[in-house]
mmCIF file of C-alpha atoms in Angstrom:
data_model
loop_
_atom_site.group_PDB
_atom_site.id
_atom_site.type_symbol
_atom_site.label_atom_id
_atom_site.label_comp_id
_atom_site.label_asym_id
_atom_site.label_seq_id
_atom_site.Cartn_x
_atom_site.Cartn_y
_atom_site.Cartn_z
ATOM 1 C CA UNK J 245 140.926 54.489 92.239
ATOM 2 C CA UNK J 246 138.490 57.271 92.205
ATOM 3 C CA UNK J 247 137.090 56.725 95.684
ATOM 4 C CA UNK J 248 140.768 56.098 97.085
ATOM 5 C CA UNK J 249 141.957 59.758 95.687
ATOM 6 C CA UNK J 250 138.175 60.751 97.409
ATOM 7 C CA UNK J 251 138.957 59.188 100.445
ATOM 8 C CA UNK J 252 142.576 61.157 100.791
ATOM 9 C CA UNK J 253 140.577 64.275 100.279
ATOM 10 C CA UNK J 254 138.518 64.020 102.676
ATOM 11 C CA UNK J 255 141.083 62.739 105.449
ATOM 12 C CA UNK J 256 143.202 65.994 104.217
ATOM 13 C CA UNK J 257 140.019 68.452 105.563
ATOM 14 C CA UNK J 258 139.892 69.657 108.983
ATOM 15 C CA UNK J 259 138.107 67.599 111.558
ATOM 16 C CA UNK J 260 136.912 67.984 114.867
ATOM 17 C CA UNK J 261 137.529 65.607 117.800
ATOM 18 C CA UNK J 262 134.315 63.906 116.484
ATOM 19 C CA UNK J 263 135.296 63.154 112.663
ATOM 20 C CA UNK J 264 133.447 65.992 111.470
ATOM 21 C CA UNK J 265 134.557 68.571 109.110
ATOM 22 C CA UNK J 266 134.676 71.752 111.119
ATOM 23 C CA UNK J 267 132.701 74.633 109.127
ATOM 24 C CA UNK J 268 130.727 77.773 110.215
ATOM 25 C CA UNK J 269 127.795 78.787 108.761
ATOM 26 C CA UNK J 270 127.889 82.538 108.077
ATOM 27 C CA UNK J 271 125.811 85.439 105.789
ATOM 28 C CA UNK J 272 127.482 88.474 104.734
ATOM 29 C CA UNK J 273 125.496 91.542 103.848
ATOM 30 C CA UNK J 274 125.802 94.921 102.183
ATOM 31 C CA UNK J 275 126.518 97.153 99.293
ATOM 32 C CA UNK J 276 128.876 97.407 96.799
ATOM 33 C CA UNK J 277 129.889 99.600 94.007
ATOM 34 C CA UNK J 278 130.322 98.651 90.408
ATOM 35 C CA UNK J 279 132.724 100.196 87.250
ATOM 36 C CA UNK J 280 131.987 98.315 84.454
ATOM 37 C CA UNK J 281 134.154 98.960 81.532
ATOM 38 C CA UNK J 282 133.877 97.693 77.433
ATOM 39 C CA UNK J 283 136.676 96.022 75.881
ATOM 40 C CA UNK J 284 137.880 94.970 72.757
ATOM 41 C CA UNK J 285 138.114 91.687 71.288
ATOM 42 C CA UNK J 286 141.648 90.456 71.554
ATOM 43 C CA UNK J 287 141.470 88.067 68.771
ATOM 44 C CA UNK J 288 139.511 86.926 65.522
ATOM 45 C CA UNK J 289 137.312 84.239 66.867
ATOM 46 C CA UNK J 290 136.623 86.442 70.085
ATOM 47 C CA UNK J 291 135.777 89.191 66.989
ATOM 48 C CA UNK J 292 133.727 86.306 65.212
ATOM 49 C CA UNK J 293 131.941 85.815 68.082
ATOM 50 C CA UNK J 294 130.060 88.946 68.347
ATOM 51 C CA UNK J 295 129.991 88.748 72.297
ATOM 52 C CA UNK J 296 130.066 91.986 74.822
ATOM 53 C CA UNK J 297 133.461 91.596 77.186
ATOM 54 C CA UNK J 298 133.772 93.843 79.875
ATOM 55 C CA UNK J 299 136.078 94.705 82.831
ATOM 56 C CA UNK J 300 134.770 94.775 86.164
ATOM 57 C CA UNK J 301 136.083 96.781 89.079
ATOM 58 C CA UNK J 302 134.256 96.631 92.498
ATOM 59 C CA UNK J 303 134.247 98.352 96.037
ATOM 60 C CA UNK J 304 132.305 96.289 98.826
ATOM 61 C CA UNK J 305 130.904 97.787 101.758
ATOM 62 C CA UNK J 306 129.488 96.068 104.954
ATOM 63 C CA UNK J 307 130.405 92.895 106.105
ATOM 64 C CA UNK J 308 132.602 92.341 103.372
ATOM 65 C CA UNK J 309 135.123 94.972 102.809
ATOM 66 C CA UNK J 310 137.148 95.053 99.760
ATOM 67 C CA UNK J 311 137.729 95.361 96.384
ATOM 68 C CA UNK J 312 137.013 93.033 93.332
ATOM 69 C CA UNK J 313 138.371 92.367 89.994
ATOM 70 C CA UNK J 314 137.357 90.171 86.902
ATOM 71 C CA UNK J 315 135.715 90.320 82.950
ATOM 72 C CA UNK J 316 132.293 89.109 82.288
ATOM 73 C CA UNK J 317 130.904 87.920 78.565
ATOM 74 C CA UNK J 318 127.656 88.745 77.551
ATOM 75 C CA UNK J 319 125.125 88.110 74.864
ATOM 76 C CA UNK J 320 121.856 90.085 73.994
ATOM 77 C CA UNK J 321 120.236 93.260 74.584
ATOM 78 C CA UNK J 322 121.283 93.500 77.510
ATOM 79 C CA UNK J 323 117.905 95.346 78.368
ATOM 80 C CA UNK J 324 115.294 92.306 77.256
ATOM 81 C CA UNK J 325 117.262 89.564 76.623
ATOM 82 C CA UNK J 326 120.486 87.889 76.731
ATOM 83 C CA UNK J 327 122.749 86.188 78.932
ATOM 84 C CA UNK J 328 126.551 86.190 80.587
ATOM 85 C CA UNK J 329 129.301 84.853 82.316
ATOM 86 C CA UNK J 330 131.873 86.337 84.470
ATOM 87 C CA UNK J 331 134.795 85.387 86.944
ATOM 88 C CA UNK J 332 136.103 87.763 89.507
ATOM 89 C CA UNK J 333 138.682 87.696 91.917
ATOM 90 C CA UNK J 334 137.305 89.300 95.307
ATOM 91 C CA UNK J 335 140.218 90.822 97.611
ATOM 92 C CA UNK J 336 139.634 92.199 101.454
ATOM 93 C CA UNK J 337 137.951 91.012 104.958
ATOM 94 C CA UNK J 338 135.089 89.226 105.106
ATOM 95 C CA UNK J 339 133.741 89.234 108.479
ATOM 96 C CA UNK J 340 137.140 90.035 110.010
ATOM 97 C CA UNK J 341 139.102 87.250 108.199
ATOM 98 C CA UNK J 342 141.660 88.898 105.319
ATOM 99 C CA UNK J 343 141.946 86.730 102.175
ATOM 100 C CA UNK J 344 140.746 86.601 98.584
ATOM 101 C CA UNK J 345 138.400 84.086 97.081
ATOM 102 C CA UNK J 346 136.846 83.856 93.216
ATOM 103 C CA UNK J 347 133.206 83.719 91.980
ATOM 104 C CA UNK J 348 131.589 82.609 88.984
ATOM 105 C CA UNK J 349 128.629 84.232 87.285
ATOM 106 C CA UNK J 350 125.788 83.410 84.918
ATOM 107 C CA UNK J 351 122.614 84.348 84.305
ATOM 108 C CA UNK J 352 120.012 84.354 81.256
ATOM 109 C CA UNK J 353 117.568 87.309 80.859
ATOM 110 C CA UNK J 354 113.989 87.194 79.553
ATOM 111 C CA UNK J 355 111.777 89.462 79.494
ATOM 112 C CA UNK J 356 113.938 92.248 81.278
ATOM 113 C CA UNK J 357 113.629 89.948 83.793
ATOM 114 C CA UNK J 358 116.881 87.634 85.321
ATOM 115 C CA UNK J 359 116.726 84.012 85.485
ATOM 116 C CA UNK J 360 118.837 80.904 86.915
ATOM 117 C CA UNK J 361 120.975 83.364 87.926
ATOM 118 C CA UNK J 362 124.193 81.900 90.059
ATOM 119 C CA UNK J 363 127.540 83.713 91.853
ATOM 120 C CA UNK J 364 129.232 80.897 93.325
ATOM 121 C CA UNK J 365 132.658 80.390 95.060
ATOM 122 C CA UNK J 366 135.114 78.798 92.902
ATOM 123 C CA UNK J 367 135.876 76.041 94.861
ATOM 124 C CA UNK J 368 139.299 75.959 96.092
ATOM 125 C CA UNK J 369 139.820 79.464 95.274
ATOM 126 C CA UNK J 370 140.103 80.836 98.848
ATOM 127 C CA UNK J 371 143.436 82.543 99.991
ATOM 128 C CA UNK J 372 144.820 83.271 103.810
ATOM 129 C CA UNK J 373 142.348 83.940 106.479
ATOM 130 C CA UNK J 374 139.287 83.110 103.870
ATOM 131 C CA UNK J 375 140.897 79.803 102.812
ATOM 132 C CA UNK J 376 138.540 77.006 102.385
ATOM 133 C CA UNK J 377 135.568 79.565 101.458
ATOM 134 C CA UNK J 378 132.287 77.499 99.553
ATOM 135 C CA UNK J 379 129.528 79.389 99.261
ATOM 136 C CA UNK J 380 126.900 81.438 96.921
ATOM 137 C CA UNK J 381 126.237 85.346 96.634
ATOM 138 C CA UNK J 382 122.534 86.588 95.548
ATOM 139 C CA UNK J 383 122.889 90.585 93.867
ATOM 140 C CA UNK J 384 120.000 92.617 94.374
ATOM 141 C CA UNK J 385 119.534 95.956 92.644
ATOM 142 C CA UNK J 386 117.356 98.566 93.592
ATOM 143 C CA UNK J 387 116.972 102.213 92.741
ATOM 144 C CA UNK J 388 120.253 102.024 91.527
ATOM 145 C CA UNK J 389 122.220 100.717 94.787
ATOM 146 C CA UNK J 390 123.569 97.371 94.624
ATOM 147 C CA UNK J 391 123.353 95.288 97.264
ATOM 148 C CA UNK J 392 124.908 91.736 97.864
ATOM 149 C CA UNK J 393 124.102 88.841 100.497
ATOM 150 C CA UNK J 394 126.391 86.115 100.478
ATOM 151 C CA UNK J 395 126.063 82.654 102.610
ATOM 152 C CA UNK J 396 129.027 80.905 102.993
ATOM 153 C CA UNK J 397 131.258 78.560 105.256
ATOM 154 C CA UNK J 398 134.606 78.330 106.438
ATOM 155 C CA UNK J 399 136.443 75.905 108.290
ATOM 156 C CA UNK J 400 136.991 77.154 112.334
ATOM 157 C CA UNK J 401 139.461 79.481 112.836
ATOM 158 C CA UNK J 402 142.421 77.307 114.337
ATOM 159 C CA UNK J 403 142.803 78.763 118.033
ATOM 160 C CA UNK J 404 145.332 81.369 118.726
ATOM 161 C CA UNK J 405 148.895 79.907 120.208
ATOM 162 C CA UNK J 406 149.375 81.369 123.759
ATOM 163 C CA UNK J 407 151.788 83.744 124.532
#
């Protein structure tokens, strides 16, 4: 059963004349701007829990223009050590295609240092023009700018009707 529902899947993605699932390699870089905002526990376990939750707000510049949105969890320091999670929703035009798509976060810290530390697409989270999105995003901060590079695919652009 489970490699019937796989094979539906895969006959649902879009193919070229060959058979081959039609995807463009791209990178995106450039800067972005971050707000990052405490907030309360909402509840007695999250209160029990003794985690950090914060609201993010973001402004991209470069090849991705937009805005994002989401809440991260963290543990630790947050200076030496620790670790968190976060999901955002990322809204604008990558590349000239309009469309949202989500990421995931996490990361441990040691040391002041960052370790296994993964943005990914949510798969399936990809909306209009940026529909189909995979891909991973690396953050890179120096002297205080933040600056993002993200590799990704998406399937070809279908071709434009004629007029």
């Amino acid at each position: 059963m489970k490699i019937l529902a796989a094979c539906l899947l895969l006959l649902a993605a879009p193919v070229s004349a060959a058979g081959v699932k039609e995807t463009t390699p791209m990178h995106a870089t450039g800067t972005f701007d971050v707000k990052v905002k405490p907030q309360q526990p909402d509840n007695d376990d999250a209160k029990a829990a003794g985690l950090a939750r914060l609201a993010l707000d973001k402004k991209f510049h470069g090849a991705l223009e937009g805005e994002s949105h989401g809440e991260m969890l963290a543990l630790g320091d947050g200076t030496t050590a620790g670790a968190y999670v976060a999901i955002e929703t990322v809204s604008g035009r990558l590349d000239g295609r309009e469309g949202s798509f989500g990421l995931v976060h996490r990361a441990l810290m040691r040391d002041g240092k960052p370790e296994q530390w993964s943005i990914l697409v949510v798969p399936g989270s990809g909306t209009g023009g940026l529909a189909g999105i995979d891909g991973e995003l690396t953050i890179t901060i120096a002297n205080g700018v933040h600056s993002y590079d993200l590799s990704y695919t998406l399937p070809a652009a279908a071709p434009q009707a004629a007029r």
